[in-house]
């Protein structure tokens, strides 16, 4: 079993729709959680950290369920510029473990 | 721009050769980690350096080795290259501490033929 699992997609979603990604992790000692975004042939960039209380940044909402070892990302009112691969990242003892990534394409 | 720079950006090597990839970390960041990203996969952790010492390693064989210098820049060395080593190699720097943001360089795309 992979340490961090994501649905690889692809998700093809019309502009303006809401889309949700899920991620599960296996290491119960995991301490920090993130969503990174990676554009085609570019480096990953931090989208947002994920906190137990849930957090929101504009159109993006992240949730963490430590009991179920589950992380989610919700994108509302999706834009063409949201097309990218979204990577779920979990850290334990300062080691970052990435999921495979979920590929999202927003369709005009 | 993250302030993390990698060189070279692209490289073609022959199976069996050795390669050295370089990374300059962002100012003030004392921790550098290296990742291998195969096509269609997420980055896989190779190892991490903090103050010139390796302080974490993923499931990579010993022919993957590294260094960190006093200015916190770093090198990744791969010996006896194999075809499966073809990938994007990413370097990330951050301040030490759990939960700190990692900033990535643009990567080195290595092709082994």
mmCIF file with all atom_site columns, C-alpha atoms in Angstrom:
data_model
loop_
_atom_site.group_PDB
_atom_site.id
_atom_site.type_symbol
_atom_site.label_atom_id
_atom_site.label_alt_id
_atom_site.label_comp_id
_atom_site.label_asym_id
_atom_site.label_entity_id
_atom_site.label_seq_id
_atom_site.pdbx_PDB_ins_code
_atom_site.Cartn_x
_atom_site.Cartn_y
_atom_site.Cartn_z
_atom_site.occupancy
_atom_site.B_iso_or_equiv
_atom_site.pdbx_formal_charge
_atom_site.auth_seq_id
_atom_site.auth_comp_id
_atom_site.auth_asym_id
_atom_site.auth_atom_id
_atom_site.pdbx_PDB_model_num
ATOM 1   C CA . UNK A 1 1   ? 0.000   0.000  0.000   1.00 0.00 ? 1   UNK A CA 1
ATOM 2   C CA . UNK A 1 2   ? 1.290   3.467  -0.869  1.00 0.00 ? 2   UNK A CA 1
ATOM 3   C CA . UNK A 1 3   ? 1.918   5.856  2.019   1.00 0.00 ? 3   UNK A CA 1
ATOM 4   C CA . UNK A 1 4   ? -0.206  8.555  0.381   1.00 0.00 ? 4   UNK A CA 1
ATOM 5   C CA . UNK A 1 5   ? -2.973  7.606  -2.034  1.00 0.00 ? 5   UNK A CA 1
ATOM 6   C CA . UNK A 1 6   ? -4.880  9.835  -4.407  1.00 0.00 ? 6   UNK A CA 1
ATOM 7   C CA . UNK A 1 7   ? -7.258  9.219  -7.277  1.00 0.00 ? 7   UNK A CA 1
ATOM 8   C CA . UNK A 1 8   ? -5.047  10.024 -10.288 1.00 0.00 ? 8   UNK A CA 1
ATOM 9   C CA . UNK A 1 9   ? -8.011  11.208 -12.381 1.00 0.00 ? 9   UNK A CA 1
ATOM 10  C CA . UNK A 1 10  ? -8.080  12.812 -14.831 1.00 0.00 ? 10  UNK A CA 1
ATOM 11  C CA . UNK A 1 11  ? -10.921 15.021 -13.707 1.00 0.00 ? 11  UNK A CA 1
ATOM 12  C CA . UNK A 1 12  ? -12.419 16.985 -16.607 1.00 0.00 ? 12  UNK A CA 1
ATOM 13  C CA . UNK A 1 13  ? -14.694 19.635 -15.141 1.00 0.00 ? 13  UNK A CA 1
ATOM 14  C CA . UNK A 1 14  ? -16.625 22.520 -16.765 1.00 0.00 ? 14  UNK A CA 1
ATOM 15  C CA . UNK A 1 15  ? -15.648 26.028 -15.854 1.00 0.00 ? 15  UNK A CA 1
ATOM 16  C CA . UNK A 1 16  ? -17.568 27.290 -12.841 1.00 0.00 ? 16  UNK A CA 1
ATOM 17  C CA . UNK A 1 17  ? -18.152 23.843 -11.355 1.00 0.00 ? 17  UNK A CA 1
ATOM 18  C CA . UNK A 1 18  ? -17.095 22.635 -7.926  1.00 0.00 ? 18  UNK A CA 1
ATOM 19  C CA . UNK A 1 19  ? -14.597 19.806 -7.734  1.00 0.00 ? 19  UNK A CA 1
ATOM 20  C CA . UNK A 1 20  ? -13.336 17.800 -4.761  1.00 0.00 ? 20  UNK A CA 1
ATOM 21  C CA . UNK A 1 21  ? -10.170 15.732 -4.358  1.00 0.00 ? 21  UNK A CA 1
ATOM 22  C CA . UNK A 1 22  ? -9.491  13.178 -1.670  1.00 0.00 ? 22  UNK A CA 1
ATOM 23  C CA . UNK A 1 23  ? -6.328  11.738 -0.254  1.00 0.00 ? 23  UNK A CA 1
ATOM 24  C CA . UNK A 1 24  ? -5.607  9.069  2.352   1.00 0.00 ? 24  UNK A CA 1
ATOM 25  C CA . UNK A 1 25  ? -2.374  8.442  4.227   1.00 0.00 ? 25  UNK A CA 1
ATOM 26  C CA . UNK A 1 26  ? -1.146  5.384  6.063   1.00 0.00 ? 26  UNK A CA 1
ATOM 27  C CA . UNK A 1 27  ? 1.367   6.761  8.580   1.00 0.00 ? 27  UNK A CA 1
ATOM 28  C CA . UNK A 1 28  ? -0.480  7.649  11.770  1.00 0.00 ? 28  UNK A CA 1
ATOM 29  C CA . UNK A 1 29  ? 2.624   9.547  12.953  1.00 0.00 ? 29  UNK A CA 1
ATOM 30  C CA . UNK A 1 30  ? 2.182   12.098 10.168  1.00 0.00 ? 30  UNK A CA 1
ATOM 31  C CA . UNK A 1 31  ? 2.359   15.604 11.504  1.00 0.00 ? 31  UNK A CA 1
ATOM 32  C CA . UNK A 1 32  ? 1.837   18.143 8.727   1.00 0.00 ? 32  UNK A CA 1
ATOM 33  C CA . UNK A 1 33  ? -0.333  18.136 5.643   1.00 0.00 ? 33  UNK A CA 1
ATOM 34  C CA . UNK A 1 34  ? -0.313  20.159 2.448   1.00 0.00 ? 34  UNK A CA 1
ATOM 35  C CA . UNK A 1 35  ? -1.745  20.482 -1.003  1.00 0.00 ? 35  UNK A CA 1
ATOM 36  C CA . UNK A 1 36  ? 0.744   21.386 -3.720  1.00 0.00 ? 36  UNK A CA 1
ATOM 37  C CA . UNK A 1 37  ? -0.067  22.317 -7.289  1.00 0.00 ? 37  UNK A CA 1
ATOM 38  C CA . UNK A 1 38  ? 2.102   21.286 -10.231 1.00 0.00 ? 38  UNK A CA 1
ATOM 39  C CA . UNK A 1 39  ? 1.657   22.695 -13.698 1.00 0.00 ? 39  UNK A CA 1
ATOM 40  C CA . UNK A 1 40  ? 2.782   20.674 -16.711 1.00 0.00 ? 40  UNK A CA 1
ATOM 41  C CA . UNK A 1 41  ? 6.575   20.329 -16.806 1.00 0.00 ? 41  UNK A CA 1
ATOM 42  C CA . UNK A 1 42  ? 6.975   22.736 -13.872 1.00 0.00 ? 42  UNK A CA 1
ATOM 43  C CA . UNK A 1 43  ? 7.987   22.330 -10.250 1.00 0.00 ? 43  UNK A CA 1
ATOM 44  C CA . UNK A 1 44  ? 5.416   21.790 -7.456  1.00 0.00 ? 44  UNK A CA 1
ATOM 45  C CA . UNK A 1 45  ? 4.274   24.900 -5.592  1.00 0.00 ? 45  UNK A CA 1
ATOM 46  C CA . UNK A 1 46  ? 2.482   25.111 -2.272  1.00 0.00 ? 46  UNK A CA 1
ATOM 47  C CA . UNK A 1 47  ? -1.246  25.690 -2.674  1.00 0.00 ? 47  UNK A CA 1
ATOM 48  C CA . UNK A 1 48  ? -2.181  25.531 0.986   1.00 0.00 ? 48  UNK A CA 1
ATOM 49  C CA . UNK A 1 49  ? -1.433  23.894 4.284   1.00 0.00 ? 49  UNK A CA 1
ATOM 50  C CA . UNK A 1 50  ? -4.145  21.719 5.827   1.00 0.00 ? 50  UNK A CA 1
ATOM 51  C CA . UNK A 1 51  ? -5.160  22.115 9.457   1.00 0.00 ? 51  UNK A CA 1
ATOM 52  C CA . UNK A 1 52  ? -7.309  19.911 11.675  1.00 0.00 ? 52  UNK A CA 1
ATOM 53  C CA . UNK A 1 53  ? -9.899  22.646 12.012  1.00 0.00 ? 53  UNK A CA 1
ATOM 54  C CA . UNK A 1 54  ? -10.166 22.989 8.249   1.00 0.00 ? 54  UNK A CA 1
ATOM 55  C CA . UNK A 1 55  ? -9.076  26.072 6.396   1.00 0.00 ? 55  UNK A CA 1
ATOM 56  C CA . UNK A 1 56  ? -10.143 28.168 3.467   1.00 0.00 ? 56  UNK A CA 1
ATOM 57  C CA . UNK A 1 57  ? -8.248  30.359 1.027   1.00 0.00 ? 57  UNK A CA 1
ATOM 58  C CA . UNK A 1 58  ? -10.565 32.075 -1.417  1.00 0.00 ? 58  UNK A CA 1
ATOM 59  C CA . UNK A 1 59  ? -12.173 29.417 -3.588  1.00 0.00 ? 59  UNK A CA 1
ATOM 60  C CA . UNK A 1 60  ? -10.129 26.624 -2.001  1.00 0.00 ? 60  UNK A CA 1
ATOM 61  C CA . UNK A 1 61  ? -11.099 24.713 1.145   1.00 0.00 ? 61  UNK A CA 1
ATOM 62  C CA . UNK A 1 62  ? -8.984  22.007 2.755   1.00 0.00 ? 62  UNK A CA 1
ATOM 63  C CA . UNK A 1 63  ? -10.084 19.540 5.402   1.00 0.00 ? 63  UNK A CA 1
ATOM 64  C CA . UNK A 1 64  ? -8.180  17.028 7.542   1.00 0.00 ? 64  UNK A CA 1
ATOM 65  C CA . UNK A 1 65  ? -9.632  14.050 9.396   1.00 0.00 ? 65  UNK A CA 1
ATOM 66  C CA . UNK A 1 66  ? -6.871  12.589 11.548  1.00 0.00 ? 66  UNK A CA 1
ATOM 67  C CA . UNK A 1 67  ? -9.026  9.731  12.826  1.00 0.00 ? 67  UNK A CA 1
ATOM 68  C CA . UNK A 1 68  ? -9.725  8.518  9.290   1.00 0.00 ? 68  UNK A CA 1
ATOM 69  C CA . UNK A 1 69  ? -6.308  9.658  7.984   1.00 0.00 ? 69  UNK A CA 1
ATOM 70  C CA . UNK A 1 70  ? -8.043  11.501 5.193   1.00 0.00 ? 70  UNK A CA 1
ATOM 71  C CA . UNK A 1 71  ? -7.425  14.878 3.550   1.00 0.00 ? 71  UNK A CA 1
ATOM 72  C CA . UNK A 1 72  ? -9.618  16.713 1.085   1.00 0.00 ? 72  UNK A CA 1
ATOM 73  C CA . UNK A 1 73  ? -9.447  19.739 -1.192  1.00 0.00 ? 73  UNK A CA 1
ATOM 74  C CA . UNK A 1 74  ? -12.525 21.525 -2.532  1.00 0.00 ? 74  UNK A CA 1
ATOM 75  C CA . UNK A 1 75  ? -12.310 24.017 -5.395  1.00 0.00 ? 75  UNK A CA 1
ATOM 76  C CA . UNK A 1 76  ? -15.371 26.206 -5.938  1.00 0.00 ? 76  UNK A CA 1
ATOM 77  C CA . UNK A 1 77  ? -16.214 28.211 -9.063  1.00 0.00 ? 77  UNK A CA 1
ATOM 78  C CA . UNK A 1 78  ? -13.365 26.571 -10.973 1.00 0.00 ? 78  UNK A CA 1
ATOM 79  C CA . UNK A 1 79  ? -11.362 28.658 -13.430 1.00 0.00 ? 79  UNK A CA 1
ATOM 80  C CA . UNK A 1 80  ? -9.442  27.633 -16.533 1.00 0.00 ? 80  UNK A CA 1
ATOM 81  C CA . UNK A 1 81  ? -6.267  28.553 -14.665 1.00 0.00 ? 81  UNK A CA 1
ATOM 82  C CA . UNK A 1 82  ? -7.020  25.845 -12.073 1.00 0.00 ? 82  UNK A CA 1
ATOM 83  C CA . UNK A 1 83  ? -6.021  23.186 -14.631 1.00 0.00 ? 83  UNK A CA 1
ATOM 84  C CA . UNK A 1 84  ? -3.023  21.427 -13.085 1.00 0.00 ? 84  UNK A CA 1
ATOM 85  C CA . UNK A 1 85  ? -2.008  18.359 -11.101 1.00 0.00 ? 85  UNK A CA 1
ATOM 86  C CA . UNK A 1 86  ? -2.824  18.573 -7.395  1.00 0.00 ? 86  UNK A CA 1
ATOM 87  C CA . UNK A 1 87  ? -0.442  16.751 -5.074  1.00 0.00 ? 87  UNK A CA 1
ATOM 88  C CA . UNK A 1 88  ? -1.355  15.669 -1.569  1.00 0.00 ? 88  UNK A CA 1
ATOM 89  C CA . UNK A 1 89  ? 1.690   15.890 0.722   1.00 0.00 ? 89  UNK A CA 1
ATOM 90  C CA . UNK A 1 90  ? 2.153   14.447 4.193   1.00 0.00 ? 90  UNK A CA 1
ATOM 91  C CA . UNK A 1 91  ? 5.152   14.941 6.447   1.00 0.00 ? 91  UNK A CA 1
ATOM 92  C CA . UNK A 1 92  ? 6.523   12.805 9.257   1.00 0.00 ? 92  UNK A CA 1
ATOM 93  C CA . UNK A 1 93  ? 9.883   13.430 10.936  1.00 0.00 ? 93  UNK A CA 1
ATOM 94  C CA . UNK A 1 94  ? 10.462  16.184 8.374   1.00 0.00 ? 94  UNK A CA 1
ATOM 95  C CA . UNK A 1 95  ? 10.214  13.808 5.403   1.00 0.00 ? 95  UNK A CA 1
ATOM 96  C CA . UNK A 1 96  ? 7.720   14.931 2.755   1.00 0.00 ? 96  UNK A CA 1
ATOM 97  C CA . UNK A 1 97  ? 5.752   12.113 1.132   1.00 0.00 ? 97  UNK A CA 1
ATOM 98  C CA . UNK A 1 98  ? 3.810   12.932 -2.015  1.00 0.00 ? 98  UNK A CA 1
ATOM 99  C CA . UNK A 1 99  ? 0.791   11.265 -3.496  1.00 0.00 ? 99  UNK A CA 1
ATOM 100 C CA . UNK A 1 100 ? 0.737   10.422 -7.180  1.00 0.00 ? 100 UNK A CA 1
ATOM 101 C CA . UNK A 1 101 ? -1.253  13.578 -7.867  1.00 0.00 ? 101 UNK A CA 1
ATOM 102 C CA . UNK A 1 102 ? -4.706  14.200 -9.302  1.00 0.00 ? 102 UNK A CA 1
ATOM 103 C CA . UNK A 1 103 ? -4.846  15.732 -12.732 1.00 0.00 ? 103 UNK A CA 1
ATOM 104 C CA . UNK A 1 104 ? -7.528  18.387 -13.219 1.00 0.00 ? 104 UNK A CA 1
ATOM 105 C CA . UNK A 1 105 ? -8.584  19.925 -16.526 1.00 0.00 ? 105 UNK A CA 1
ATOM 106 C CA . UNK A 1 106 ? -11.128 22.752 -16.541 1.00 0.00 ? 106 UNK A CA 1
ATOM 107 C CA . UNK A 1 107 ? -13.146 22.810 -19.744 1.00 0.00 ? 107 UNK A CA 1
ATOM 108 C CA . UNK A 1 108 ? -14.405 26.131 -21.159 1.00 0.00 ? 108 UNK A CA 1
ATOM 109 C CA . UNK B 2 1   ? 10.581  32.674 -8.526  1.00 0.00 ? 1   UNK B CA 1
ATOM 110 C CA . UNK B 2 2   ? 11.376  30.574 -5.465  1.00 0.00 ? 2   UNK B CA 1
ATOM 111 C CA . UNK B 2 3   ? 15.068  31.409 -5.193  1.00 0.00 ? 3   UNK B CA 1
ATOM 112 C CA . UNK B 2 4   ? 15.965  27.721 -5.563  1.00 0.00 ? 4   UNK B CA 1
ATOM 113 C CA . UNK B 2 5   ? 17.998  27.107 -8.687  1.00 0.00 ? 5   UNK B CA 1
ATOM 114 C CA . UNK B 2 6   ? 19.048  23.811 -10.222 1.00 0.00 ? 6   UNK B CA 1
ATOM 115 C CA . UNK B 2 7   ? 21.564  23.005 -12.902 1.00 0.00 ? 7   UNK B CA 1
ATOM 116 C CA . UNK B 2 8   ? 21.620  21.768 -15.521 1.00 0.00 ? 8   UNK B CA 1
ATOM 117 C CA . UNK B 2 9   ? 17.986  21.984 -16.668 1.00 0.00 ? 9   UNK B CA 1
ATOM 118 C CA . UNK B 2 10  ? 18.309  19.079 -19.098 1.00 0.00 ? 10  UNK B CA 1
ATOM 119 C CA . UNK B 2 11  ? 20.837  16.294 -19.400 1.00 0.00 ? 11  UNK B CA 1
ATOM 120 C CA . UNK B 2 12  ? 21.296  13.194 -21.541 1.00 0.00 ? 12  UNK B CA 1
ATOM 121 C CA . UNK B 2 13  ? 23.569  10.414 -20.279 1.00 0.00 ? 13  UNK B CA 1
ATOM 122 C CA . UNK B 2 14  ? 24.435  6.910  -21.351 1.00 0.00 ? 14  UNK B CA 1
ATOM 123 C CA . UNK B 2 15  ? 23.635  3.859  -19.236 1.00 0.00 ? 15  UNK B CA 1
ATOM 124 C CA . UNK B 2 16  ? 26.514  3.135  -16.852 1.00 0.00 ? 16  UNK B CA 1
ATOM 125 C CA . UNK B 2 17  ? 27.729  6.721  -16.672 1.00 0.00 ? 17  UNK B CA 1
ATOM 126 C CA . UNK B 2 18  ? 27.748  8.937  -13.600 1.00 0.00 ? 18  UNK B CA 1
ATOM 127 C CA . UNK B 2 19  ? 25.937  12.263 -13.186 1.00 0.00 ? 19  UNK B CA 1
ATOM 128 C CA . UNK B 2 20  ? 26.067  15.187 -10.762 1.00 0.00 ? 20  UNK B CA 1
ATOM 129 C CA . UNK B 2 21  ? 23.122  17.531 -10.338 1.00 0.00 ? 21  UNK B CA 1
ATOM 130 C CA . UNK B 2 22  ? 23.367  20.810 -8.443  1.00 0.00 ? 22  UNK B CA 1
ATOM 131 C CA . UNK B 2 23  ? 21.026  22.890 -6.342  1.00 0.00 ? 23  UNK B CA 1
ATOM 132 C CA . UNK B 2 24  ? 21.348  26.319 -4.755  1.00 0.00 ? 24  UNK B CA 1
ATOM 133 C CA . UNK B 2 25  ? 18.941  26.730 -1.861  1.00 0.00 ? 25  UNK B CA 1
ATOM 134 C CA . UNK B 2 26  ? 16.898  29.786 -1.037  1.00 0.00 ? 26  UNK B CA 1
ATOM 135 C CA . UNK B 2 27  ? 18.623  32.267 1.235   1.00 0.00 ? 27  UNK B CA 1
ATOM 136 C CA . UNK B 2 28  ? 18.158  31.355 4.900   1.00 0.00 ? 28  UNK B CA 1
ATOM 137 C CA . UNK B 2 29  ? 17.092  27.774 4.186   1.00 0.00 ? 29  UNK B CA 1
ATOM 138 C CA . UNK B 2 30  ? 19.380  25.218 5.832   1.00 0.00 ? 30  UNK B CA 1
ATOM 139 C CA . UNK B 2 31  ? 17.568  22.058 4.750   1.00 0.00 ? 31  UNK B CA 1
ATOM 140 C CA . UNK B 2 32  ? 17.709  20.652 1.231   1.00 0.00 ? 32  UNK B CA 1
ATOM 141 C CA . UNK B 2 33  ? 15.918  17.560 -0.007  1.00 0.00 ? 33  UNK B CA 1
ATOM 142 C CA . UNK B 2 34  ? 15.995  15.769 -3.350  1.00 0.00 ? 34  UNK B CA 1
ATOM 143 C CA . UNK B 2 35  ? 13.155  14.044 -5.175  1.00 0.00 ? 35  UNK B CA 1
ATOM 144 C CA . UNK B 2 36  ? 12.823  11.878 -8.261  1.00 0.00 ? 36  UNK B CA 1
ATOM 145 C CA . UNK B 2 37  ? 9.666   12.335 -10.320 1.00 0.00 ? 37  UNK B CA 1
ATOM 146 C CA . UNK B 2 38  ? 8.931   9.835  -13.056 1.00 0.00 ? 38  UNK B CA 1
ATOM 147 C CA . UNK B 2 39  ? 6.401   10.698 -15.720 1.00 0.00 ? 39  UNK B CA 1
ATOM 148 C CA . UNK B 2 40  ? 2.853   10.562 -14.366 1.00 0.00 ? 40  UNK B CA 1
ATOM 149 C CA . UNK B 2 41  ? 4.002   10.002 -10.782 1.00 0.00 ? 41  UNK B CA 1
ATOM 150 C CA . UNK B 2 42  ? 4.388   12.145 -7.698  1.00 0.00 ? 42  UNK B CA 1
ATOM 151 C CA . UNK B 2 43  ? 7.860   13.132 -6.502  1.00 0.00 ? 43  UNK B CA 1
ATOM 152 C CA . UNK B 2 44  ? 9.643   10.357 -4.577  1.00 0.00 ? 44  UNK B CA 1
ATOM 153 C CA . UNK B 2 45  ? 11.873  11.338 -1.658  1.00 0.00 ? 45  UNK B CA 1
ATOM 154 C CA . UNK B 2 46  ? 15.540  10.469 -2.234  1.00 0.00 ? 46  UNK B CA 1
ATOM 155 C CA . UNK B 2 47  ? 17.241  12.081 0.768   1.00 0.00 ? 47  UNK B CA 1
ATOM 156 C CA . UNK B 2 48  ? 17.516  15.223 2.851   1.00 0.00 ? 48  UNK B CA 1
ATOM 157 C CA . UNK B 2 49  ? 20.482  17.231 4.149   1.00 0.00 ? 49  UNK B CA 1
ATOM 158 C CA . UNK B 2 50  ? 20.609  19.510 7.151   1.00 0.00 ? 50  UNK B CA 1
ATOM 159 C CA . UNK B 2 51  ? 23.802  21.364 8.041   1.00 0.00 ? 51  UNK B CA 1
ATOM 160 C CA . UNK B 2 52  ? 25.883  19.194 5.707   1.00 0.00 ? 52  UNK B CA 1
ATOM 161 C CA . UNK B 2 53  ? 24.645  15.901 7.192   1.00 0.00 ? 53  UNK B CA 1
ATOM 162 C CA . UNK B 2 54  ? 22.186  13.468 5.659   1.00 0.00 ? 54  UNK B CA 1
ATOM 163 C CA . UNK B 2 55  ? 19.219  13.322 8.033   1.00 0.00 ? 55  UNK B CA 1
ATOM 164 C CA . UNK B 2 56  ? 16.732  11.223 6.112   1.00 0.00 ? 56  UNK B CA 1
ATOM 165 C CA . UNK B 2 57  ? 16.714  8.841  3.178   1.00 0.00 ? 57  UNK B CA 1
ATOM 166 C CA . UNK B 2 58  ? 14.062  7.214  1.020   1.00 0.00 ? 58  UNK B CA 1
ATOM 167 C CA . UNK B 2 59  ? 14.119  3.831  -0.695  1.00 0.00 ? 59  UNK B CA 1
ATOM 168 C CA . UNK B 2 60  ? 16.925  4.546  -3.122  1.00 0.00 ? 60  UNK B CA 1
ATOM 169 C CA . UNK B 2 61  ? 20.062  2.422  -3.592  1.00 0.00 ? 61  UNK B CA 1
ATOM 170 C CA . UNK B 2 62  ? 23.521  3.597  -2.424  1.00 0.00 ? 62  UNK B CA 1
ATOM 171 C CA . UNK B 2 63  ? 24.476  4.644  -5.943  1.00 0.00 ? 63  UNK B CA 1
ATOM 172 C CA . UNK B 2 64  ? 22.351  7.726  -5.196  1.00 0.00 ? 64  UNK B CA 1
ATOM 173 C CA . UNK B 2 65  ? 24.479  9.918  -2.973  1.00 0.00 ? 65  UNK B CA 1
ATOM 174 C CA . UNK B 2 66  ? 24.668  13.559 -2.078  1.00 0.00 ? 66  UNK B CA 1
ATOM 175 C CA . UNK B 2 67  ? 26.474  16.414 -0.433  1.00 0.00 ? 67  UNK B CA 1
ATOM 176 C CA . UNK B 2 68  ? 25.553  19.666 1.213   1.00 0.00 ? 68  UNK B CA 1
ATOM 177 C CA . UNK B 2 69  ? 28.040  22.518 1.388   1.00 0.00 ? 69  UNK B CA 1
ATOM 178 C CA . UNK B 2 70  ? 28.534  25.163 4.095   1.00 0.00 ? 70  UNK B CA 1
ATOM 179 C CA . UNK B 2 71  ? 26.478  27.645 2.058   1.00 0.00 ? 71  UNK B CA 1
ATOM 180 C CA . UNK B 2 72  ? 23.646  25.025 2.085   1.00 0.00 ? 72  UNK B CA 1
ATOM 181 C CA . UNK B 2 73  ? 23.845  24.349 -1.643  1.00 0.00 ? 73  UNK B CA 1
ATOM 182 C CA . UNK B 2 74  ? 23.720  20.672 -2.514  1.00 0.00 ? 74  UNK B CA 1
ATOM 183 C CA . UNK B 2 75  ? 24.653  18.035 -5.055  1.00 0.00 ? 75  UNK B CA 1
ATOM 184 C CA . UNK B 2 76  ? 22.996  14.784 -6.057  1.00 0.00 ? 76  UNK B CA 1
ATOM 185 C CA . UNK B 2 77  ? 25.277  12.155 -7.534  1.00 0.00 ? 77  UNK B CA 1
ATOM 186 C CA . UNK B 2 78  ? 24.059  9.058  -9.310  1.00 0.00 ? 78  UNK B CA 1
ATOM 187 C CA . UNK B 2 79  ? 26.524  6.328  -10.298 1.00 0.00 ? 79  UNK B CA 1
ATOM 188 C CA . UNK B 2 80  ? 26.072  3.485  -12.770 1.00 0.00 ? 80  UNK B CA 1
ATOM 189 C CA . UNK B 2 81  ? 23.076  5.084  -14.415 1.00 0.00 ? 81  UNK B CA 1
ATOM 190 C CA . UNK B 2 82  ? 20.204  2.854  -15.436 1.00 0.00 ? 82  UNK B CA 1
ATOM 191 C CA . UNK B 2 83  ? 17.461  3.500  -17.985 1.00 0.00 ? 83  UNK B CA 1
ATOM 192 C CA . UNK B 2 84  ? 14.903  3.728  -15.151 1.00 0.00 ? 84  UNK B CA 1
ATOM 193 C CA . UNK B 2 85  ? 16.803  6.663  -13.676 1.00 0.00 ? 85  UNK B CA 1
ATOM 194 C CA . UNK B 2 86  ? 15.328  8.815  -16.447 1.00 0.00 ? 86  UNK B CA 1
ATOM 195 C CA . UNK B 2 87  ? 13.143  11.313 -14.585 1.00 0.00 ? 87  UNK B CA 1
ATOM 196 C CA . UNK B 2 88  ? 12.750  14.871 -13.383 1.00 0.00 ? 88  UNK B CA 1
ATOM 197 C CA . UNK B 2 89  ? 14.983  15.467 -10.359 1.00 0.00 ? 89  UNK B CA 1
ATOM 198 C CA . UNK B 2 90  ? 13.691  18.132 -8.021  1.00 0.00 ? 90  UNK B CA 1
ATOM 199 C CA . UNK B 2 91  ? 15.489  19.918 -5.240  1.00 0.00 ? 91  UNK B CA 1
ATOM 200 C CA . UNK B 2 92  ? 13.583  21.635 -2.431  1.00 0.00 ? 92  UNK B CA 1
ATOM 201 C CA . UNK B 2 93  ? 14.839  23.921 0.302   1.00 0.00 ? 93  UNK B CA 1
ATOM 202 C CA . UNK B 2 94  ? 13.199  25.022 3.539   1.00 0.00 ? 94  UNK B CA 1
ATOM 203 C CA . UNK B 2 95  ? 14.065  26.091 7.061   1.00 0.00 ? 95  UNK B CA 1
ATOM 204 C CA . UNK B 2 96  ? 14.431  23.167 9.471   1.00 0.00 ? 96  UNK B CA 1
ATOM 205 C CA . UNK B 2 97  ? 11.287  22.323 11.400  1.00 0.00 ? 97  UNK B CA 1
ATOM 206 C CA . UNK B 2 98  ? 8.164   20.263 10.990  1.00 0.00 ? 98  UNK B CA 1
ATOM 207 C CA . UNK B 2 99  ? 5.575   21.863 8.765   1.00 0.00 ? 99  UNK B CA 1
ATOM 208 C CA . UNK B 2 100 ? 7.744   24.476 7.092   1.00 0.00 ? 100 UNK B CA 1
ATOM 209 C CA . UNK B 2 101 ? 7.009   25.172 3.446   1.00 0.00 ? 101 UNK B CA 1
ATOM 210 C CA . UNK B 2 102 ? 9.309   23.544 0.905   1.00 0.00 ? 102 UNK B CA 1
ATOM 211 C CA . UNK B 2 103 ? 10.290  25.627 -2.104  1.00 0.00 ? 103 UNK B CA 1
ATOM 212 C CA . UNK B 2 104 ? 11.218  23.708 -5.220  1.00 0.00 ? 104 UNK B CA 1
ATOM 213 C CA . UNK B 2 105 ? 13.657  24.431 -7.992  1.00 0.00 ? 105 UNK B CA 1
ATOM 214 C CA . UNK B 2 106 ? 12.592  24.022 -11.599 1.00 0.00 ? 106 UNK B CA 1
ATOM 215 C CA . UNK B 2 107 ? 14.181  20.579 -11.747 1.00 0.00 ? 107 UNK B CA 1
ATOM 216 C CA . UNK B 2 108 ? 16.712  18.761 -13.898 1.00 0.00 ? 108 UNK B CA 1
ATOM 217 C CA . UNK B 2 109 ? 15.292  16.487 -16.547 1.00 0.00 ? 109 UNK B CA 1
ATOM 218 C CA . UNK B 2 110 ? 17.640  13.522 -16.896 1.00 0.00 ? 110 UNK B CA 1
ATOM 219 C CA . UNK B 2 111 ? 17.383  11.131 -19.811 1.00 0.00 ? 111 UNK B CA 1
ATOM 220 C CA . UNK B 2 112 ? 19.418  7.920  -19.746 1.00 0.00 ? 112 UNK B CA 1
ATOM 221 C CA . UNK B 2 113 ? 19.848  6.215  -23.100 1.00 0.00 ? 113 UNK B CA 1
#
